[in-house]
Amino acid sequence: MLVKHPLSLVILSGILIFFAGCTSSEKTSPAMSKPTDFAPPTASKIPKELSMHDDVRVDNYYWLNERENPQVIEYLAAENEYTDSVLAPVKDFQNALFLEMKSRIKEDDQSVPYKKNGYYYLYRYEQGKEYPIFSRKKESLAGEEEVMLDVNQLAEGHDFFQIGRRSVSPDNKILAYGQDTVSRRLYTLLFKNLETGEKLEDAIANTTGSAVWANDNLHIFYTLQDPETLRSFKVMRHKLGTSSEEDVEVFHETDNTFSCYVAKSKSDKFINIGSYQTLSTEEWMLAADTPLGEFSLVQPRERDHEYTAYHYGDYFYILTNWEAENFRLMRTSIEETAKENWEEVIPHRVDVLLQGVNIFKDFLVLSERINGITQIRILSWEGGEEHYLDFGEDAFTAYTSTNPEFDTDLLRVGYTSMTTPNTIYDYDMKERKLTLKKQQEVVGEFNPENYQTERLYATARDGVKVPISIVYKKGFKKDGTRPLLLYAYGSYGASMDPYFSSLRLSLLDRGFAYAIAHIRGGQELGRKWYEDGKLLKKKNTFYDFIDCASYLIEEKYTSSAHIYAMGGSAGGLLMGAVVNMEPELWNGVVSSVPFVDVITTMLDESIPLTTGEYDEWGNPNEPEYYEYIKSYSPYDNVVAKNYPSMLVTTGLHDSQVQYWEPAKYVAKLRELKTDDNVLLLHTNMEAGHGGKSGRFESLKEVAMEYVFLFSLEGIKE
């Protein structure tokens, strides 16, 4: 659910681009056409009464959910035409921004290879092509390249194309992969003989896009999705060379608040089925050598208990929040897996969130979030002194990367900060030595020393300190006249860590600061940080964002005349809530694929993902949650008042936030808002939640978002 982020820089005819932030505290005149120059579309009002708990809501735009209705398509097309008309004066700037962003990306690039089962796997991009080429080399990187999939060829003739996870059989002969050509995240599983290049006849529709091989190289396990709700609800077993109609159901999740998946242990010894909802998980195990056997339950599901099992030797190591809000690590015999047999390995800590485990033959690697920053901790199974990796910065993002090999001393880790491009290292856990494997190349003149990052803390209205990560170009004046873009997400316990973006450089080089508000609802400061930003505490998320913005204004980083907000998906809900609560605080807002019609969606179990969301937002079938959600739901709280300039984006085939939510939201804003500020809706008619496919096509949408902001700020090139 993460939103794409800011921009890069263009050089025209060898001349350094001009930039200047506004020096006035007054709101600037947009460089784009004023809304009064063009008549915006008007959606028909067809009242529909929605009744619940003796409360009646009238939705005049409910009809926009009729995807097959030609009038709906006509309305969306009209909104796109209106957006194009308003942005027409800055079209050249938008195109230049696209080329600028593209120019900073190395086109003929490749990933750092990783080794698995005797082969080095990698993907690479070729000059001028949109999609990756997946390949491998046997035994040595000096070996001959075997192209497994050239996605550029596969994508020909498709407006959208996405490859799911790729999985090679244990004997290295057959590739299983998912393919989506619609952007609904419904993948068809396909198979390819890597020795002959032949595509097998096996094809399995409506999957999550990944397959897990049994050790006999003949059977695979996969997860089916409901084509309407998109809930992954069945795990199936398929035998190569047979029809998918003959596939065997091995697990059926009948509780519609749960979804399921299938995976394989790093040891390759077990097939693992997991069933999960927001607050509970359950796992089943099967020896990978016996695919026709029965799965065994690890620990029965319990309300508010989440756990994940990792195999090592004679034990399962279990990451669990049982009597441990911030999680702890336990272990149990593979024969006696119920929790009464668990023994503690890493205890619970109030100030440390244990968020990840990676097991090697000689080492245990833990990902721990301390003071909002992920630290990587190394322990030897033989005992002795443990240690953390030291990256030498205060605010950064560190993570364990691709580590499929079990018997190795090398740990592949990634590192980035708001001024450091993404960097991949191999860390020798025995010798305690980092070896640089690759750093993201920023094409053109880029010097990290030209930029400054800070870690700030805003005091929320209830006294809680909320972290803010901010970056700007050195020389940025903290006098209240500079533009600043504030981004946040704040839901599902998803932590928005500080990271580098080459696209963001154009924003910074034109005088903007860029800030991430680490608000409650995420998990940056531990599990309680998440718990305090959901259900009946959800408004903390919105208050935190507003209070972070107010803090940045008070500290003269910007002013209400020059501050902009951005969020997408659940972060789009955040955008809708804060503009309802404090519309005068923002000069402009970009809301991407926003979740804004919360009550209606959460009452409709046919909509994808709804039933699994009750523990995040609350179930509005219950009066207490209904009233609370209604009090902040952006669509339900649009009223006749002034709103800031806004760009709202969506995708017709969005699988997570249905297109009609932002469409209805914009229609209601058009009807009720009392200002003449810019309001634009752009619908990608070929794509879904993640926008356009392809490496560079998506940059066109980012360029549109940022030319919108630049225009509001009066930046014309």
XYZ file of C-alpha atoms in Angstrom:
717
model
C 0.000 0.000 0.000
C 2.942 2.391 -0.139
C 2.622 5.522 -2.337
C 5.224 6.496 -4.911
C 7.326 9.361 -3.756
C 8.942 12.498 -5.208
C 11.062 13.411 -8.088
C 14.377 14.231 -9.892
C 16.145 16.940 -11.940
C 16.343 17.886 -15.600
C 19.051 19.545 -17.650
C 17.839 21.154 -20.866
C 20.390 21.821 -23.607
C 23.164 21.619 -21.046
C 21.707 24.434 -18.940
C 21.161 23.794 -15.248
C 17.494 23.984 -14.486
C 16.169 27.086 -12.755
C 14.477 26.699 -9.435
C 13.165 29.083 -6.825
C 10.896 28.553 -3.916
C 8.354 31.198 -3.059
C 9.595 34.016 -0.872
C 6.181 35.252 0.116
C 3.981 33.963 2.875
C 0.961 34.487 0.629
C -0.531 31.555 -1.208
C 0.745 31.609 -4.775
C -1.253 31.648 -7.978
C -1.234 28.315 -9.747
C 0.614 28.137 -13.043
C -1.995 25.721 -14.353
C -5.342 26.867 -15.661
C -7.835 28.044 -13.086
C -10.860 25.797 -12.602
C -13.083 28.672 -13.743
C -11.472 28.478 -17.200
C -13.096 25.088 -17.774
C -16.371 23.639 -16.627
C -15.690 20.607 -14.439
C -17.805 17.490 -14.936
C -20.944 17.182 -12.869
C -21.936 13.710 -11.786
C -25.633 12.923 -11.774
C -27.237 12.773 -8.346
C -29.235 9.595 -7.810
C -30.069 9.452 -4.094
C -29.688 6.100 -2.379
C -30.650 5.656 1.251
C -28.283 3.566 3.342
C -29.753 2.646 6.712
C -28.024 1.121 9.724
C -28.616 1.393 13.479
C -31.581 3.753 12.954
C -29.294 6.104 11.058
C -29.973 6.978 7.421
C -27.213 8.198 5.118
C -28.111 9.490 1.655
C -25.457 8.694 -0.957
C -26.124 10.669 -4.129
C -23.217 9.059 -5.990
C -23.603 5.419 -5.032
C -24.352 4.616 -8.676
C -20.716 5.240 -9.603
C -19.866 1.734 -8.371
C -21.446 0.267 -11.521
C -18.200 -0.497 -13.332
C -19.967 -1.830 -16.429
C -22.315 1.169 -16.713
C -21.300 3.240 -19.776
C -22.296 6.414 -17.936
C -19.741 5.636 -15.226
C -16.984 5.235 -17.798
C -18.167 8.403 -19.506
C -17.980 10.319 -16.235
C -14.473 9.054 -15.426
C -13.335 9.925 -18.946
C -14.803 13.424 -18.562
C -12.884 13.905 -15.314
C -9.691 12.828 -17.075
C -10.341 15.305 -19.876
C -10.932 18.048 -17.324
C -7.682 17.199 -15.538
C -5.838 17.309 -18.863
C -7.379 20.684 -19.652
C -6.434 22.234 -16.325
C -2.881 20.855 -16.557
C -2.488 21.726 -20.246
C -0.437 24.912 -19.595
C 2.142 22.864 -17.663
C 2.130 19.849 -19.976
C 5.616 20.627 -21.267
C 6.874 20.946 -17.702
C 5.239 17.628 -16.842
C 6.909 15.923 -19.791
C 10.244 17.480 -18.832
C 9.831 16.165 -15.305
C 9.185 12.681 -16.640
C 12.355 12.810 -18.739
C 14.234 14.259 -15.791
C 13.215 11.452 -13.478
C 13.925 8.853 -16.099
C 17.346 10.355 -16.777
C 18.468 9.688 -13.215
C 17.713 5.980 -13.465
C 20.382 3.708 -14.900
C 18.598 1.960 -17.752
C 21.017 -0.922 -18.337
C 21.082 -2.056 -14.737
C 20.960 -5.329 -12.850
C 20.321 -6.692 -9.385
C 22.919 -8.178 -7.070
C 22.897 -11.933 -7.774
C 21.992 -14.311 -4.975
C 22.837 -18.001 -4.811
C 20.350 -20.823 -4.321
C 20.748 -24.529 -4.943
C 23.799 -24.216 -7.179
C 22.622 -21.248 -9.287
C 23.098 -17.502 -9.110
C 19.823 -15.674 -9.775
C 19.470 -12.106 -10.955
C 17.349 -9.763 -13.012
C 18.499 -7.014 -15.312
C 17.150 -4.189 -17.419
C 18.192 -3.301 -20.949
C 18.394 0.184 -22.429
C 15.005 1.535 -23.459
C 12.985 -1.403 -22.122
C 10.259 -1.247 -19.491
C 10.418 -4.707 -17.945
C 13.039 -6.930 -16.320
C 14.774 -9.973 -17.743
C 15.054 -12.763 -15.164
C 18.041 -15.057 -15.584
C 20.475 -17.347 -13.779
C 24.021 -18.677 -14.042
C 25.142 -22.110 -12.929
C 27.790 -22.436 -10.202
C 29.677 -19.240 -11.107
C 28.878 -15.646 -12.069
C 31.311 -16.177 -14.923
C 29.045 -18.880 -16.307
C 26.696 -18.648 -19.271
C 23.491 -16.708 -18.684
C 20.235 -18.660 -18.900
C 17.289 -16.343 -19.556
C 14.299 -17.658 -17.649
C 11.787 -14.904 -18.496
C 12.100 -11.864 -20.736
C 9.138 -9.893 -19.426
C 9.438 -7.375 -22.259
C 8.451 -10.102 -24.716
C 5.691 -11.449 -22.490
C 4.195 -7.973 -22.000
C 3.811 -7.234 -25.708
C 0.212 -6.382 -26.553
C -0.821 -5.755 -22.935
C -1.661 -2.364 -21.423
C -0.746 -3.805 -18.039
C 1.572 -6.699 -17.259
C 2.913 -8.008 -13.968
C 4.918 -11.100 -13.068
C 4.299 -12.611 -9.631
C 6.785 -14.621 -7.645
C 9.043 -17.041 -9.449
C 9.831 -20.465 -8.026
C 12.214 -23.063 -9.455
C 11.745 -26.773 -8.781
C 14.288 -28.442 -6.448
C 15.933 -30.192 -9.418
C 16.355 -26.752 -11.092
C 14.400 -27.821 -14.196
C 10.940 -26.199 -14.033
C 10.014 -22.560 -13.374
C 6.627 -21.686 -11.893
C 5.507 -18.058 -12.127
C 2.387 -15.913 -11.857
C 1.106 -13.558 -14.559
C -1.416 -10.699 -14.231
C -2.576 -8.768 -17.307
C -5.477 -6.861 -15.725
C -4.042 -5.355 -12.503
C -6.574 -6.982 -10.212
C -3.805 -9.060 -8.581
C -5.460 -12.228 -9.808
C -2.570 -14.208 -11.221
C -2.543 -17.174 -13.565
C 0.144 -19.684 -12.590
C 2.233 -20.840 -15.553
C 5.149 -23.251 -15.924
C 8.245 -23.330 -18.114
C 10.778 -26.087 -18.765
C 14.112 -24.335 -18.218
C 16.062 -27.033 -20.072
C 14.080 -26.854 -23.323
C 12.484 -23.398 -23.037
C 9.091 -25.020 -23.586
C 6.018 -23.550 -21.892
C 4.033 -26.314 -20.224
C 0.293 -26.708 -20.778
C -0.465 -26.387 -17.062
C -2.276 -23.108 -16.270
C -4.040 -22.257 -13.013
C -6.232 -19.146 -12.799
C -7.205 -16.908 -9.863
C -4.118 -17.468 -7.719
C -1.996 -15.153 -5.578
C 0.811 -15.543 -8.104
C 3.214 -17.829 -6.258
C 3.816 -21.576 -6.070
C 5.626 -23.784 -3.556
C 7.379 -26.945 -4.741
C 7.343 -30.238 -2.924
C 10.689 -32.016 -2.928
C 9.509 -34.592 -5.501
C 9.665 -31.941 -8.300
C 6.171 -33.049 -9.324
C 3.688 -31.466 -6.926
C 3.209 -27.793 -6.209
C 1.046 -26.000 -3.665
C -0.649 -22.670 -4.370
C -3.283 -20.326 -2.949
C -6.591 -19.593 -4.655
C -8.295 -16.208 -4.461
C -12.002 -15.532 -4.553
C -12.418 -13.668 -7.879
C -14.933 -11.245 -6.348
C -13.640 -10.495 -2.854
C -9.977 -11.295 -3.716
C -9.636 -13.104 -0.384
C -7.054 -15.887 -0.530
C -9.084 -18.699 0.966
C -7.909 -22.108 -0.299
C -4.579 -23.910 -0.577
C -4.519 -26.411 -3.431
C -2.147 -29.172 -4.538
C -1.398 -29.523 -8.244
C 0.401 -32.344 -10.059
C 2.372 -31.278 -13.115
C 0.921 -32.526 -16.368
C -2.664 -32.669 -15.090
C -5.631 -30.337 -15.455
C -6.179 -27.772 -12.702
C -9.689 -29.215 -12.401
C -8.053 -32.277 -10.828
C -6.229 -30.234 -8.182
C -6.760 -31.259 -4.571
C -7.905 -28.893 -1.855
C -5.615 -29.279 1.166
C -6.801 -26.289 3.198
C -9.982 -24.206 3.180
C -10.232 -21.079 5.325
C -13.955 -20.799 6.013
C -13.748 -17.782 8.339
C -14.138 -14.822 5.984
C -12.142 -12.564 8.308
C -9.051 -14.723 7.669
C -6.909 -15.169 4.566
C -4.300 -17.855 3.911
C -0.987 -18.488 2.154
C 1.458 -21.313 1.520
C 5.252 -21.124 1.815
C 8.327 -23.302 2.258
C 10.777 -23.277 5.135
C 14.279 -21.940 4.501
C 15.556 -25.412 5.357
C 13.431 -26.811 2.468
C 12.176 -29.456 4.893
C 8.605 -28.211 5.406
C 5.643 -26.844 3.469
C 3.910 -24.249 5.619
C 0.285 -23.085 5.426
C -0.497 -19.876 7.279
C -3.899 -18.399 8.001
C -4.065 -14.838 9.265
C -6.138 -11.814 10.127
C -5.138 -8.523 11.705
C -4.854 -9.907 15.244
C -4.546 -13.683 14.904
C -2.543 -16.288 12.996
C -2.449 -20.052 12.686
C 0.098 -22.333 10.964
C 0.160 -25.877 9.624
C 3.227 -27.909 8.580
C 3.869 -30.790 6.178
C 7.175 -32.521 5.451
C 8.178 -31.395 1.938
C 9.269 -34.956 1.103
C 5.699 -36.253 1.550
C 3.401 -33.932 -0.471
C 0.481 -36.383 -0.333
C 0.538 -36.406 3.466
C -1.581 -34.493 5.969
C -0.681 -31.066 7.348
C -0.188 -30.847 11.129
C -1.391 -27.898 13.187
C 1.364 -25.979 15.004
C -0.793 -24.038 17.473
C -4.564 -23.424 17.268
C -5.627 -19.865 16.491
C -6.500 -17.631 19.397
C -7.836 -14.121 19.483
C -4.983 -11.558 19.723
C -2.266 -14.184 19.227
C 0.095 -13.827 16.261
C 2.946 -16.226 15.652
C 5.312 -17.369 12.885
C 7.241 -20.661 12.950
C 10.773 -21.111 11.521
C 12.370 -24.552 11.162
C 15.891 -25.298 12.405
C 17.144 -28.809 13.171
C 14.818 -30.569 15.583
C 12.968 -27.391 16.510
C 10.533 -24.779 15.335
C 11.576 -21.295 16.439
C 8.462 -19.220 16.975
C 8.150 -15.439 16.804
C 5.108 -14.712 18.972
C 3.240 -11.980 20.820
C 1.858 -14.459 23.365
C 2.180 -12.566 26.653
C 4.584 -10.267 24.774
C 3.154 -7.141 23.129
C 6.425 -6.402 21.297
C 6.984 -10.112 20.487
C 9.536 -12.605 21.743
C 11.240 -15.687 20.288
C 10.399 -19.185 21.569
C 11.301 -22.672 20.439
C 9.623 -26.068 20.570
C 10.234 -29.606 19.357
C 8.808 -30.321 15.907
C 6.864 -33.188 17.530
C 5.347 -31.094 20.371
C 4.334 -27.778 18.880
C 1.450 -26.548 21.091
C 2.375 -23.415 23.023
C 2.468 -25.118 26.425
C 5.695 -26.743 25.131
C 7.357 -23.499 24.073
C 10.511 -22.321 25.800
C 11.852 -18.779 25.648
C 14.935 -17.905 23.572
C 14.690 -14.103 23.262
C 12.554 -12.445 25.963
C 10.003 -9.695 25.492
C 11.241 -6.114 25.928
C 9.014 -3.105 26.484
C 11.248 -0.770 24.472
C 12.216 -3.114 21.598
C 9.949 -4.516 18.883
C 11.191 -7.899 17.646
C 9.967 -7.761 14.067
C 11.940 -10.339 12.090
C 13.987 -13.564 12.303
C 16.473 -15.079 9.859
C 18.010 -18.456 10.680
C 21.377 -19.732 9.426
C 23.318 -22.874 10.288
C 25.657 -21.056 12.683
C 23.873 -17.772 13.356
C 20.548 -16.291 14.399
C 19.764 -12.877 12.905
C 17.130 -10.632 14.471
C 15.551 -7.441 13.133
C 14.733 -5.229 16.110
C 13.090 -1.819 16.078
C 14.697 0.422 18.702
C 13.667 4.085 19.077
C 11.918 3.866 15.747
C 14.926 2.553 13.792
C 15.448 -1.060 12.677
C 18.674 -2.550 14.012
C 20.149 -5.871 12.852
C 21.359 -8.112 15.678
C 23.666 -11.120 15.185
C 23.878 -14.047 17.611
C 25.914 -17.249 17.318
C 24.218 -20.558 18.112
C 27.424 -21.504 19.938
C 27.059 -18.559 22.294
C 29.610 -15.827 22.805
C 29.303 -12.097 22.283
C 26.388 -10.870 20.189
C 26.539 -7.635 18.205
C 24.601 -5.154 16.086
C 25.540 -3.878 12.647
C 26.770 -0.266 12.776
C 25.942 1.935 9.797
C 27.137 5.231 11.283
C 23.926 7.270 10.906
C 21.162 8.164 13.331
C 18.157 7.895 10.991
C 18.194 5.160 8.363
C 16.503 2.035 7.073
C 18.310 -1.300 7.422
C 16.918 -4.662 6.440
C 17.885 -8.251 5.746
C 17.709 -8.781 1.997
C 17.530 -12.036 0.000
C 19.070 -14.825 2.088
C 17.915 -18.216 0.733
C 21.113 -20.095 1.662
C 21.139 -21.826 5.044
C 24.763 -23.012 5.360
C 26.644 -19.732 4.929
C 28.314 -17.080 7.077
C 27.288 -14.311 4.675
C 24.247 -12.177 5.478
C 22.865 -10.062 2.636
C 21.671 -6.721 4.066
C 20.291 -3.518 2.615
C 20.758 0.027 3.831
C 19.426 3.440 2.882
C 18.760 6.840 4.403
C 17.177 10.006 3.075
C 20.572 11.042 1.679
C 22.092 7.592 0.981
C 20.993 5.620 -2.106
C 19.900 2.049 -1.500
C 23.007 -0.009 -0.777
C 23.454 -3.790 -0.689
C 26.158 -5.405 1.435
C 27.309 -8.907 2.197
C 28.147 -9.118 5.887
C 30.504 -11.831 7.091
C 28.943 -12.730 10.421
C 32.028 -14.597 11.573
C 34.617 -11.996 10.553
C 32.237 -9.068 11.204
C 33.075 -7.421 7.914
C 30.805 -5.559 5.497
C 31.504 -5.906 1.780
C 29.803 -3.480 -0.574
C 28.051 -5.335 -3.398
C 26.104 -2.523 -5.044
C 24.835 0.970 -4.424
C 21.979 2.410 -6.426
C 23.528 4.512 -9.153
C 22.074 7.976 -9.593
C 22.847 9.028 -13.139
C 24.040 12.614 -13.482
C 25.477 15.011 -10.956
C 24.499 13.824 -7.515
C 26.424 14.448 -4.311
C 24.855 13.322 -1.032
C 26.865 16.001 0.765
C 24.585 18.598 -0.840
C 21.600 17.420 1.198
C 20.740 17.495 4.877
C 18.518 15.144 6.862
C 17.162 15.600 10.380
C 15.173 13.583 12.893
C 12.616 15.827 14.600
C 9.987 15.203 17.266
C 6.623 16.953 17.296
C 4.517 16.999 20.452
C 1.015 15.756 19.713
C -1.981 17.253 21.484
C -1.995 14.429 24.044
C 1.686 14.958 24.849
C 3.105 12.054 22.820
C 6.316 12.721 20.887
C 5.879 11.898 17.169
C 9.058 11.394 15.069
C 9.516 13.220 11.780
C 12.230 12.418 9.225
C 13.012 15.376 6.978
C 15.416 16.048 4.118
C 16.227 19.198 2.178
C 19.002 20.706 0.115
C 21.639 22.519 2.132
C 20.893 26.221 2.174
C 17.208 25.604 2.881
C 15.985 28.648 4.822
C 13.922 27.981 7.911
C 12.068 31.272 7.686
C 8.552 30.017 6.990
C 8.678 30.809 3.269
C 9.869 27.469 1.923
C 7.600 24.768 0.439
C 7.404 21.431 2.238
C 5.727 18.144 1.315
C 4.599 16.050 4.296
C 3.919 12.370 3.693
C 2.472 9.681 5.971
C 0.562 6.410 5.955
C -0.379 5.476 9.507
C -2.285 2.184 9.270
C -1.913 -1.610 9.532
C 1.221 -1.293 11.624
C 3.172 -0.441 8.452
C 6.291 1.535 9.341
C 7.331 4.299 6.949
C 11.091 4.307 7.368
C 13.401 7.040 6.019
C 14.746 6.083 2.606
C 16.402 7.583 -0.465
C 14.589 8.423 -3.685
C 16.306 9.682 -6.815
C 12.923 10.977 -7.928
C 12.767 13.177 -4.844
C 15.866 15.128 -5.892
C 13.911 17.342 -8.276
C 11.641 18.273 -5.421
C 14.591 19.139 -3.178
C 16.536 20.940 -5.892
C 13.535 23.194 -6.531
C 13.491 24.353 -2.948
C 11.129 21.853 -1.311
C 11.737 20.004 1.914
C 10.316 16.488 2.123
C 9.192 15.038 5.449
C 7.775 11.716 6.642
C 5.551 11.881 9.721
C 5.920 8.604 11.662
C 2.412 8.805 13.076
C 0.509 6.350 15.245
C -1.122 3.534 13.335
C 2.290 2.561 12.032
C 4.669 0.467 14.123
C 7.764 2.663 14.174
C 7.832 2.893 17.970
C 6.623 -0.609 18.736
C 3.376 -2.478 18.847
C 1.680 0.055 21.152
C 2.325 2.735 18.507
C 0.133 0.678 16.200
C -2.509 -0.170 18.788
C -2.899 3.525 19.642
C -3.714 4.381 16.032
C -6.508 1.994 15.075
C -10.090 1.028 15.960
C -11.518 3.484 18.513
C -8.158 5.300 18.671
C -7.931 5.885 14.929
C -8.238 9.664 15.234
C -4.792 9.731 16.866
C -3.437 9.042 13.368
C -5.098 12.157 11.988
C -4.281 14.345 14.980
C -0.623 13.282 14.842
C -0.356 14.297 11.192
C -1.986 17.667 11.804
C 0.199 18.265 14.850
C 3.345 17.355 12.897
C 2.372 19.891 10.238
C 1.701 22.530 12.889
C 5.077 21.812 14.478
C 6.894 22.242 11.169
C 5.102 25.548 10.686
C 5.900 26.705 14.235
C 9.570 25.827 13.707
C 9.583 27.886 10.480
C 10.323 24.989 8.138
C 7.293 26.160 6.160
C 3.925 27.885 6.536
C 0.308 27.074 5.764
C 0.785 28.951 2.496
C 3.493 26.505 1.434
C 2.793 23.164 3.086
C 1.523 20.210 1.050
C 0.281 16.804 2.134
C 0.470 13.435 0.404
C -0.813 9.958 1.180
C -2.206 6.952 -0.637
C -4.611 4.082 -0.001
C -5.085 4.119 3.794
C -2.858 7.196 3.627
C -5.521 8.633 1.315
C -8.005 8.133 4.141
C -5.581 10.190 6.222
C -5.621 12.918 3.552
C -9.417 12.971 3.452
C -9.685 13.157 7.238
C -7.159 15.958 7.731
C -8.622 18.184 5.005
C -12.021 17.797 6.632
C -10.590 18.583 10.067
C -8.144 21.364 9.117
C -8.776 22.455 5.513
C -7.029 25.816 5.927
C -3.776 24.221 7.067
C -2.758 22.969 3.605
C -1.990 24.739 0.336
C -2.400 21.524 -1.636
C -2.972 17.793 -1.241
C -2.222 14.743 -3.382
C -4.435 11.794 -2.461
C -3.575 8.584 -4.297
C -6.040 5.671 -4.531
C -7.684 6.951 -1.327
C -9.814 4.814 0.978
C -12.438 7.474 1.741
C -15.862 5.800 1.943
C -15.107 3.781 5.049
C -18.561 2.892 6.384
C -20.097 1.848 3.068
C -17.081 -0.264 2.189
C -16.839 -1.898 5.604
C -20.526 -2.827 5.444
C -20.180 -4.501 2.031
C -18.628 -7.950 2.430
C -18.542 -8.449 -1.345
C -15.866 -5.770 -1.710
C -12.291 -7.124 -1.734
C -10.527 -7.213 1.619
C -13.487 -5.917 3.648
C -13.998 -8.779 6.099
C -10.333 -8.970 6.986
C -10.317 -5.301 7.937
C -12.625 -5.342 10.938
C -9.751 -5.508 13.414
C -8.148 -2.467 11.809
C -11.135 -0.124 11.539
C -13.843 -1.855 13.555
C -16.982 -3.585 12.362
C -19.671 -0.962 11.616
C -22.341 -3.616 12.068
C -21.720 -2.812 15.736
C -23.207 0.592 16.757
C -20.108 1.807 18.644
C -17.828 1.338 15.652
C -20.428 2.628 13.217
C -20.674 5.947 15.046
C -16.911 6.303 15.477
C -16.101 5.511 11.839
C -18.856 7.839 10.667
C -17.321 10.655 12.712
C -14.125 10.606 10.590
C -14.986 8.849 7.300
C -13.902 11.428 4.697
C -16.811 10.907 2.289
C -19.407 11.137 5.043
C -17.884 14.338 6.429
C -17.553 16.452 3.293
C -19.515 19.651 3.978
C -20.021 23.090 2.449
C -16.750 24.875 3.223
C -13.437 25.780 1.633
C -11.008 22.987 0.799
C -7.380 23.162 -0.380
C -6.394 22.427 -3.961
C -6.436 18.656 -4.453
C -5.337 16.021 -6.955
C -7.025 12.649 -6.440
C -5.901 9.579 -8.392
C -7.293 6.076 -8.816
C -7.224 3.020 -11.077
C -10.271 1.516 -12.737
C -9.129 -2.016 -11.875
C -7.936 -1.281 -8.351
C -8.119 -4.463 -6.281
C -7.768 -2.810 -2.882
C -9.499 0.576 -2.939
C -12.249 0.413 -5.524
C -12.199 3.264 -8.064
C -15.659 4.463 -7.063
C -14.505 5.642 -3.646
C -12.291 8.470 -4.983
C -14.770 9.090 -7.832
C -17.659 9.571 -5.393
C -15.469 11.642 -3.095
C -14.519 14.090 -5.839
C -18.124 14.309 -7.064
C -19.315 15.222 -3.562
C -16.501 17.737 -3.097
C -17.464 19.379 -6.396
C -21.036 19.655 -5.209
C -20.339 21.100 -1.758
C -17.019 22.931 -1.591
C -17.316 26.718 -1.450
C -13.914 27.711 -2.862
C -12.527 27.976 -6.397
C -9.373 25.962 -5.638
C -8.248 23.304 -8.069
C -9.870 19.871 -7.696
C -8.753 17.154 -10.094
C -9.549 13.456 -10.470
C -7.350 11.256 -12.636
C -8.354 7.640 -13.277
C -5.890 5.257 -14.875
C -8.266 3.291 -17.077
C -5.814 0.393 -17.579
C -4.307 -0.064 -14.133
C -5.080 -0.852 -10.522
C -3.836 -0.061 -7.029
C -0.158 0.179 -7.916
C -0.627 2.302 -11.033
C 0.872 1.569 -14.417
C 3.162 -1.389 -14.953
C 6.598 -1.023 -16.445
C 9.729 0.575 -15.115
C 9.212 4.060 -16.520
C 5.515 4.380 -17.361
C 4.669 4.872 -13.689
C 6.952 7.915 -13.621
C 4.455 9.741 -15.828
C 1.929 9.581 -13.007
C 4.497 10.822 -10.493
C 5.367 13.681 -12.861
C 1.692 14.648 -12.962
C 1.468 14.660 -9.162
C 4.497 16.863 -8.803
C 3.774 19.284 -11.582
C 0.479 19.816 -9.758
C 2.371 20.742 -6.573
C 4.980 22.828 -8.383
C 2.226 24.756 -10.120
C 0.522 25.568 -6.824
C 3.850 26.795 -5.531
C 4.444 28.935 -8.616
C 7.448 26.904 -9.792
C 7.243 26.835 -13.566
C 10.311 24.851 -14.586
